Amino acid sequence: MHNVRICFGTNKETLTSGARFDSGMSLSSTLLLIAFLGWAEGSTIQHSDGHSGRLSLEKTFGRLARDSQCQHMLKHLHNGARITVQMPPNVEGHWVSTSCEVRPGPEFLTRSYRFFSNNTFQAHQFYYEDNHCTKPTYTLIIWGRLRLRQASWIIRGGTEAEYHLHRVQMVCHTAFVAKELSQRLNHSCRGAVKGPWEPSLIYELWSEEGGFDCSRELNFAMHELQLLRVEKQYLHHNLDHLVEELFLGDIHTEPSQRLYYKPSSYQMALQNAKNHDHGCIACRIIYRSDEFHPPILPPQADLTIGLYGQWVSQRCEVRPEVLFLTRHFIFHDNNHTWEGHYYHYSDPVCKHPTFTIYARGRYSRGLHSTRVMGGTDFVFKVNHMRVTPMDVATTSLLNVFNGNECGVQGSWQVGVEQDVTVTNGCVALGIRLPHTEYELFRMEQDAHGRYLLYNGQRPSDGSSPDRPEKRATSYQMPLVQCSASSQLSEHGRADSSDRPLPPRDDCTGWHRDSQKHVTMALVVFITTLLLCWQS
């Protein structure tokens, strides 16, 4: 499912997860350019009522598989899904995890964060040895102060913040874990750990007065507090059922880099303990827990992965730094092929489309993961792709690139799809074909009995999991099954055969004409801004 990689200089990413952008020039500049153009154009491109955007999306949805439920769910997201975003966010209150979370490593945990009116906070992070959070190992208790700053310039809809820690404490929940951690920390924090630890006792890892820091051995950081977003929505349009969600910054996929990473996306949301989904059993259990009584979630059996049917995003998804998108996947288990529809936007509620991508390829199922409990390994390949620019900015950008490296040179039009398979992808969007990636999947049921599909979190450094050792150890936002039918979409029926592809170029960075591409793109950018200002 992540078989299309996007190259940004020396950084690569896949379309299944959306693009990853880093600070270097190259294609991150290109997509930032698209974002700027989209913002500058505003209502002149999309119109204030979103009418033209909806018309374009209606045209796109008409080509999806003929399943009204999947289309209905996507249209609901694209029409705003009745979500209200607080700016600046009011984080005061008690926020809890909705399930057993998986962080890179892997680490299995639940979170319980309290933010007080005097800007202080107390955070509990409960860690476990299993992927269903039934066997607690230790708990971290973090005290500190949080100060909101300004709206994020890079992550639209997010708010930047600063935090200051006062104290970090630990409680172990088994004698074995207490002995192991005290021995481990004694090597890196000599003098702070005195004798073997005992379970159910509080130990200091760091404090302002202590003069030592034992938390670094655990790669501990609270940088997730540097980026926040609060969303409110009324479930099922019921004004008596308000749900508030707190999104905090993402965690670097390489544990050793956590201390130096500034978030550019989000983790799974926490829900307000007072205004949460009434079906969330985990929310109630975590809410009542503390460091001496860690939450023990109901035991579950690992579901066997069944890649069949259709799956869609549950929300407007955020990708590091610039991209917002929704996804729709169709799996055909009879011949192990897949189709993916990616709808990219310039705004955090997915109302203003910039471009869409249709991809197709094959997949093969592997064994149960030996690294991530509950996960299953897959290998995905993509060998066919089509691109549709959805606004003037993206269309202008695609027409700048020459040499037929992204469809037919100079032929792009708003809302008109082009096949980029014969040009080995689209250099303007950093897409190279064909491509292979090593994936991680897991499946579970939510509190309402719906099937959820999780796929691997994208590497924070922007690289691609194109080797087995680079396979993910954590997951991104889950997709929900919208149909058990995997009838070929009109895209698939129109061209169900796999065409032979021209020899591919390695995706090792910008092409030789990269500087010319950037220069031309900047000319388009400035020209468009001037036109907008004059109109």
Tab-separated table of N, CA and C in Angstrom, residues 6 8 13-15 17-21 31-32 34-35 154-155 264-265 316-325 343-348 350 354-355:
chain	number	residue	atom	x	y	z
A	6	ILE	N	8.073	9.144	-2.944
A	6	ILE	CA	8.267	10.515	-3.361
A	6	ILE	C	9.674	10.909	-2.977
A	8	PHE	N	12.522	13.640	-2.300
A	8	PHE	CA	12.792	15.041	-1.997
A	8	PHE	C	14.279	15.161	-1.746
A	13	GLU	N	9.791	9.235	0.246
A	13	GLU	CA	8.593	8.887	1.006
A	13	GLU	C	7.572	8.297	0.073
A	14	THR	N	6.555	7.651	0.646
A	14	THR	CA	5.567	6.997	-0.179
A	14	THR	C	4.267	7.755	-0.173
A	15	LEU	N	3.507	7.551	-1.234
A	15	LEU	CA	2.242	8.245	-1.347
A	15	LEU	C	1.195	7.662	-0.436
A	17	SER	N	1.258	7.056	2.536
A	17	SER	CA	1.226	7.778	3.793
A	17	SER	C	1.142	9.268	3.576
A	18	GLY	N	1.281	9.722	2.359
A	18	GLY	CA	1.420	11.139	2.101
A	18	GLY	C	2.890	11.467	2.080
A	19	ALA	N	3.211	12.679	1.664
A	19	ALA	CA	4.613	13.010	1.468
A	19	ALA	C	5.265	13.461	2.751
A	20	ARG	N	6.548	13.194	2.849
A	20	ARG	CA	7.351	13.646	3.996
A	20	ARG	C	8.249	14.759	3.494
A	21	PHE	N	8.304	15.884	4.224
A	21	PHE	CA	9.092	17.010	3.791
A	21	PHE	C	10.132	17.344	4.841
A	31	LEU	N	6.378	21.311	-3.082
A	31	LEU	CA	5.067	21.136	-2.461
A	31	LEU	C	4.722	22.296	-1.542
A	32	LEU	N	5.724	22.908	-0.918
A	32	LEU	CA	5.463	24.139	-0.190
A	32	LEU	C	4.931	25.199	-1.135
A	34	ILE	N	3.174	24.657	-3.844
A	34	ILE	CA	1.774	24.337	-4.090
A	34	ILE	C	0.915	24.855	-2.946
A	35	ALA	N	1.380	24.622	-1.718
A	35	ALA	CA	0.602	25.053	-0.564
A	35	ALA	C	0.442	26.563	-0.550
A	154	ILE	N	3.945	26.116	9.644
A	154	ILE	CA	4.175	24.961	8.771
A	154	ILE	C	2.989	24.016	8.794
A	155	ILE	N	2.478	23.683	10.009
A	155	ILE	CA	1.367	22.748	10.140
A	155	ILE	C	0.092	23.549	10.307
A	264	SER	N	6.355	17.367	13.441
A	264	SER	CA	5.846	17.950	12.204
A	264	SER	C	4.573	17.226	11.751
A	265	SER	N	3.996	16.430	12.634
A	265	SER	CA	2.727	15.761	12.378
A	265	SER	C	2.132	15.426	13.743
A	316	CYS	N	-9.510	13.776	8.069
A	316	CYS	CA	-8.518	14.434	7.227
A	316	CYS	C	-7.162	14.182	7.869
A	317	GLU	N	-6.292	13.458	7.190
A	317	GLU	CA	-5.013	13.043	7.762
A	317	GLU	C	-3.937	14.091	7.506
A	318	VAL	N	-3.041	14.216	8.461
A	318	VAL	CA	-1.959	15.192	8.374
A	318	VAL	C	-0.662	14.457	8.117
A	319	ARG	N	0.106	14.936	7.181
A	319	ARG	CA	1.426	14.389	6.918
A	319	ARG	C	2.463	15.454	7.211
A	320	PRO	N	3.672	15.045	7.601
A	320	PRO	CA	4.666	16.006	8.070
A	320	PRO	C	4.823	17.221	7.177
A	321	GLU	N	4.614	18.375	7.781
A	321	GLU	CA	4.949	19.704	7.325
A	321	GLU	C	3.972	20.344	6.363
A	322	VAL	N	3.503	19.681	5.319
A	322	VAL	CA	2.672	20.387	4.357
A	322	VAL	C	1.389	19.662	3.995
A	323	LEU	N	1.451	18.375	3.784
A	323	LEU	CA	0.338	17.682	3.143
A	323	LEU	C	-0.810	17.321	4.083
A	324	PHE	N	-2.008	17.423	3.535
A	324	PHE	CA	-3.215	16.901	4.154
A	324	PHE	C	-3.877	16.003	3.110
A	325	LEU	N	-4.427	14.870	3.547
A	325	LEU	CA	-4.979	13.958	2.556
A	325	LEU	C	-5.997	13.014	3.172
A	343	TYR	N	-6.267	11.613	-2.092
A	343	TYR	CA	-6.828	12.938	-2.338
A	343	TYR	C	-6.058	13.937	-1.472
A	344	HIS	N	-5.279	14.791	-2.106
A	344	HIS	CA	-4.430	15.737	-1.384
A	344	HIS	C	-5.080	17.120	-1.345
A	345	TYR	N	-4.830	17.833	-0.228
A	345	TYR	CA	-5.472	19.118	0.017
A	345	TYR	C	-4.455	20.127	0.553
A	346	SER	N	-4.863	21.396	0.516
A	346	SER	CA	-4.002	22.454	1.038
A	346	SER	C	-4.399	22.893	2.431
A	347	ASP	N	-5.474	22.313	2.996
A	347	ASP	CA	-5.985	22.775	4.283
A	347	ASP	C	-6.232	21.597	5.219
A	348	PRO	N	-6.233	21.833	6.539
A	348	PRO	CA	-6.311	20.748	7.529
A	348	PRO	C	-7.691	20.127	7.711
A	350	CYS	N	-9.422	19.311	4.812
A	350	CYS	CA	-9.578	18.639	3.515
A	350	CYS	C	-10.777	19.153	2.729
A	354	THR	N	-5.856	19.814	-3.996
A	354	THR	CA	-4.728	20.259	-4.823
A	354	THR	C	-4.416	19.255	-5.927
A	355	PHE	N	-4.364	17.957	-5.602
A	355	PHE	CA	-4.193	16.947	-6.640
A	355	PHE	C	-4.631	15.592	-6.098
